[in-house]
Amino acid sequence: MPLVTPLPQDANEEVKALATFFNETLGFCPNSVLTMQRRPHIAKAFINLNKAVMENHGRVTSEQKRLIGYLTSANTGCNYCQAHTILAAQRYGGSDERLAAIWQFRESALFSAAEKAAFEFALAASSVPNAVDEIIERNLTLHWDEGEIVEILGVISLFGYLNRWNDSMATTLETGAINAGETLLTTSDWQVGKHTQ
């Protein structure tokens, strides 16, 4: 049971208009946003932040941003966000091979050196305590410019917020996200429901 029940999609017209953004990303409006709209200013601010973080201004692609979000969410144990990010990565062109090999990124030829640096940074930055060190920083700056690093950390930080929100709220997964988790996360210990560790 969720801590707070999501409101209907049409509960707030401004939130509803902004939330059309998620139709492209996921194919549906997330229950997390429908819960946030109990305080519409929070929902609107979150959607606008999400849109800003997910805009592409450099070489960081939409698929890469979703894979960074997936690693961040898996690292913190948020089942809700893992399903959402893997679904969105697929919708933005992630191949079955790349999605299946994400946890073998260090050894896999499916990922570039730049992606590997971003993924290591995502895992370190989403750890508690933070594990970003000089080696990770140096490797990141070899492959990405400062604007791109801001984009990458923006994704990690956005999902830090969402991981806390959805795991604490025990946000109910939508059918599309459940299907994505059950078909795309078969090599992990992903399951429907709140993180239990």
CSV table of C-alpha atoms in Angstrom, one decimal:
chain,number,residue,atom,x,y,z
A,1,MET,CA,0.0,0.0,0.0
A,2,PRO,CA,1.3,3.4,-0.9
A,3,LEU,CA,1.9,5.9,2.0
A,4,VAL,CA,-0.1,8.5,0.1
A,5,THR,CA,-2.7,7.7,-2.6
A,6,PRO,CA,-2.1,9.3,-6.0
A,7,LEU,CA,-4.7,11.7,-7.3
A,8,PRO,CA,-6.4,11.3,-10.6
A,9,GLN,CA,-4.5,12.7,-13.6
A,10,ASP,CA,-7.0,15.5,-14.1
A,11,ALA,CA,-6.9,16.7,-10.5
A,12,ASN,CA,-4.8,19.8,-11.4
A,13,GLU,CA,-4.9,21.2,-15.0
A,14,GLU,CA,-1.5,22.8,-14.8
A,15,VAL,CA,0.1,19.6,-13.6
A,16,LYS,CA,-1.8,17.6,-16.2
A,17,ALA,CA,-0.5,19.9,-19.0
A,18,LEU,CA,3.1,19.7,-17.8
A,19,ALA,CA,2.9,15.9,-17.2
A,20,THR,CA,2.3,15.2,-21.0
A,21,PHE,CA,6.2,15.2,-21.0
A,22,PHE,CA,6.0,11.7,-19.5
A,23,ASN,CA,3.9,10.4,-22.4
A,24,GLU,CA,7.0,10.5,-24.6
A,25,THR,CA,9.4,9.2,-21.9
A,26,LEU,CA,7.3,6.4,-20.4
A,27,GLY,CA,4.0,6.3,-22.2
A,28,PHE,CA,2.1,7.2,-19.0
A,29,CYS,CA,2.1,9.7,-16.2
A,30,PRO,CA,4.0,8.3,-13.2
A,31,ASN,CA,2.1,7.7,-9.9
A,32,SER,CA,4.9,9.6,-8.2
A,33,VAL,CA,3.8,12.8,-10.0
A,34,LEU,CA,0.2,12.0,-9.2
A,35,THR,CA,1.1,11.8,-5.6
A,36,MET,CA,3.2,15.0,-5.7
A,37,GLN,CA,0.2,16.9,-7.1
A,38,ARG,CA,-1.4,16.9,-3.6
A,39,ARG,CA,0.9,19.9,-3.5
A,40,PRO,CA,0.8,21.2,-7.1
A,41,HIS,CA,3.8,23.5,-6.7
A,42,ILE,CA,5.9,20.5,-5.8
A,43,ALA,CA,4.6,18.5,-8.8
A,44,LYS,CA,5.1,21.5,-11.2
A,45,ALA,CA,8.6,22.2,-9.9
A,46,PHE,CA,9.6,18.5,-10.2
A,47,ILE,CA,8.3,18.2,-13.7
A,48,ASN,CA,10.1,21.3,-14.8
A,49,LEU,CA,13.3,20.1,-13.1
A,50,ASN,CA,12.9,16.7,-14.8
A,51,LYS,CA,12.5,18.4,-18.2
A,52,ALA,CA,15.5,20.6,-17.7
A,53,VAL,CA,17.8,17.7,-16.5
A,54,MET,CA,16.7,15.4,-19.4
A,55,GLU,CA,17.3,18.0,-22.1
A,56,ASN,CA,20.3,17.2,-24.3
A,57,HIS,CA,22.8,20.0,-24.7
A,58,GLY,CA,26.0,18.0,-25.3
A,59,ARG,CA,26.9,14.5,-26.2
A,60,VAL,CA,25.0,12.8,-23.3
A,61,THR,CA,22.1,11.1,-25.0
A,62,SER,CA,18.6,10.4,-23.8
A,63,GLU,CA,19.4,6.7,-23.6
A,64,GLN,CA,22.6,7.3,-21.6
A,65,LYS,CA,20.8,9.6,-19.2
A,66,ARG,CA,18.2,6.8,-18.5
A,67,LEU,CA,21.0,4.2,-18.0
A,68,ILE,CA,22.7,6.6,-15.5
A,69,GLY,CA,19.3,6.9,-13.8
A,70,TYR,CA,18.9,3.1,-13.8
A,71,LEU,CA,22.4,2.5,-12.2
A,72,THR,CA,21.7,5.3,-9.6
A,73,SER,CA,18.3,3.8,-8.7
A,74,ALA,CA,19.6,0.2,-8.6
A,75,ASN,CA,22.5,1.3,-6.4
A,76,THR,CA,20.0,2.8,-3.9
A,77,GLY,CA,17.6,0.0,-4.2
A,78,CYS,CA,14.5,1.8,-5.6
A,79,ASN,CA,12.5,-0.8,-7.5
A,80,TYR,CA,10.0,1.8,-8.8
A,81,CYS,CA,12.7,3.9,-10.4
A,82,GLN,CA,14.6,0.9,-11.8
A,83,ALA,CA,11.6,-0.1,-13.8
A,84,HIS,CA,11.0,3.4,-15.0
A,85,THR,CA,14.5,4.1,-16.1
A,86,ILE,CA,15.0,0.8,-17.9
A,87,LEU,CA,11.7,1.3,-19.7
A,88,ALA,CA,12.7,4.8,-20.7
A,89,ALA,CA,16.2,3.7,-21.8
A,90,GLN,CA,14.5,1.2,-24.1
A,91,ARG,CA,12.1,3.8,-25.4
A,92,TYR,CA,15.1,6.0,-26.2
A,93,GLY,CA,16.9,3.4,-28.3
A,94,GLY,CA,18.6,1.1,-25.8
A,95,SER,CA,19.1,-2.2,-27.4
A,96,ASP,CA,18.3,-5.5,-25.6
A,97,GLU,CA,22.0,-6.2,-25.6
A,98,ARG,CA,23.0,-3.0,-23.9
A,99,LEU,CA,20.2,-3.2,-21.4
A,100,ALA,CA,21.0,-6.7,-20.5
A,101,ALA,CA,24.8,-5.9,-20.2
A,102,ILE,CA,24.5,-2.8,-18.1
A,103,TRP,CA,26.0,-4.4,-15.0
A,104,GLN,CA,28.9,-5.7,-17.0
A,105,PHE,CA,29.6,-2.3,-18.4
A,106,ARG,CA,33.2,-2.3,-17.2
A,107,GLU,CA,34.1,-5.3,-19.4
A,108,SER,CA,31.6,-4.9,-22.2
A,109,ALA,CA,32.5,-3.6,-25.7
A,110,LEU,CA,28.9,-2.4,-25.9
A,111,PHE,CA,29.8,0.7,-23.9
A,112,SER,CA,32.3,3.4,-24.8
A,113,ALA,CA,35.1,4.6,-22.5
A,114,ALA,CA,33.1,7.8,-22.0
A,115,GLU,CA,30.0,5.8,-20.9
A,116,LYS,CA,32.0,3.7,-18.6
A,117,ALA,CA,33.4,6.8,-16.9
A,118,ALA,CA,29.9,8.2,-16.5
A,119,PHE,CA,28.5,5.0,-15.1
A,120,GLU,CA,31.4,4.7,-12.5
A,121,PHE,CA,30.6,8.3,-11.5
A,122,ALA,CA,26.9,7.5,-11.2
A,123,LEU,CA,27.6,4.5,-8.9
A,124,ALA,CA,30.1,6.5,-6.8
A,125,ALA,CA,27.9,9.6,-6.6
A,126,SER,CA,24.8,7.7,-5.6
A,127,SER,CA,26.6,5.8,-2.8
A,128,VAL,CA,26.2,6.7,0.8
A,129,PRO,CA,28.7,7.9,1.8
A,130,ASN,CA,29.6,9.5,-1.5
A,131,ALA,CA,32.4,7.6,-3.1
A,132,VAL,CA,33.5,10.0,-5.8
A,133,ASP,CA,37.3,10.2,-5.6
A,134,GLU,CA,40.1,11.8,-7.7
A,135,ILE,CA,40.5,8.8,-10.0
A,136,ILE,CA,36.8,8.8,-10.9
A,137,GLU,CA,36.9,12.6,-11.3
A,138,ARG,CA,39.9,12.5,-13.5
A,139,ASN,CA,38.5,9.7,-15.7
A,140,LEU,CA,35.2,11.6,-16.0
A,141,THR,CA,36.9,14.8,-17.1
A,142,LEU,CA,38.9,12.9,-19.8
A,143,HIS,CA,35.7,12.1,-21.6
A,144,TRP,CA,33.1,14.8,-20.8
A,145,ASP,CA,33.2,18.6,-20.7
A,146,GLU,CA,32.0,20.6,-17.7
A,147,GLY,CA,28.5,21.2,-19.2
A,148,GLU,CA,28.1,17.4,-19.8
A,149,ILE,CA,29.3,16.6,-16.3
A,150,VAL,CA,26.6,19.0,-15.0
A,151,GLU,CA,24.0,17.1,-17.1
A,152,ILE,CA,25.3,13.7,-15.8
A,153,LEU,CA,25.2,14.8,-12.1
A,154,GLY,CA,21.9,16.4,-12.7
A,155,VAL,CA,20.5,13.0,-13.7
A,156,ILE,CA,22.1,11.3,-10.6
A,157,SER,CA,20.8,14.0,-8.3
A,158,LEU,CA,17.3,13.9,-9.8
A,159,PHE,CA,17.1,10.2,-9.3
A,160,GLY,CA,18.5,10.6,-5.7
A,161,TYR,CA,15.3,12.7,-5.1
A,162,LEU,CA,13.1,10.2,-6.9
A,163,ASN,CA,14.6,7.2,-5.2
A,164,ARG,CA,13.9,8.7,-1.7
A,165,TRP,CA,10.4,9.8,-2.8
A,166,ASN,CA,9.3,6.5,-4.3
A,167,ASP,CA,10.8,4.1,-1.9
A,168,SER,CA,9.5,6.1,1.1
A,169,MET,CA,6.1,6.5,-0.4
A,170,ALA,CA,6.0,2.9,-1.6
A,171,THR,CA,4.7,4.3,-4.8
A,172,THR,CA,2.5,1.8,-6.7
A,173,LEU,CA,4.1,0.7,-10.0
A,174,GLU,CA,2.1,1.2,-13.2
A,175,THR,CA,1.4,-1.7,-15.5
A,176,GLY,CA,3.9,-0.4,-18.2
A,177,ALA,CA,6.6,-0.2,-15.6
A,178,ILE,CA,5.9,-3.6,-14.2
A,179,ASN,CA,6.0,-5.1,-17.7
A,180,ALA,CA,9.4,-3.4,-18.3
A,181,GLY,CA,10.8,-4.7,-15.0
A,182,GLU,CA,9.6,-8.2,-15.6
A,183,THR,CA,11.0,-8.4,-19.1
A,184,LEU,CA,14.1,-6.2,-19.0
A,185,LEU,CA,15.4,-6.8,-15.5
A,186,THR,CA,15.5,-10.6,-15.5
A,187,THR,CA,19.2,-10.8,-14.7
A,188,SER,CA,18.9,-8.7,-11.5
A,189,ASP,CA,17.0,-9.2,-8.2
A,190,TRP,CA,14.4,-6.7,-9.2
A,191,GLN,CA,10.9,-7.3,-8.0
A,192,VAL,CA,7.6,-5.4,-7.9
A,193,GLY,CA,7.2,-3.5,-4.6
A,194,LYS,CA,9.1,-1.4,-2.1
A,195,HIS,CA,12.7,-2.0,-1.5
A,196,THR,CA,13.1,-4.3,1.4
A,197,GLN,CA,16.7,-4.2,2.5
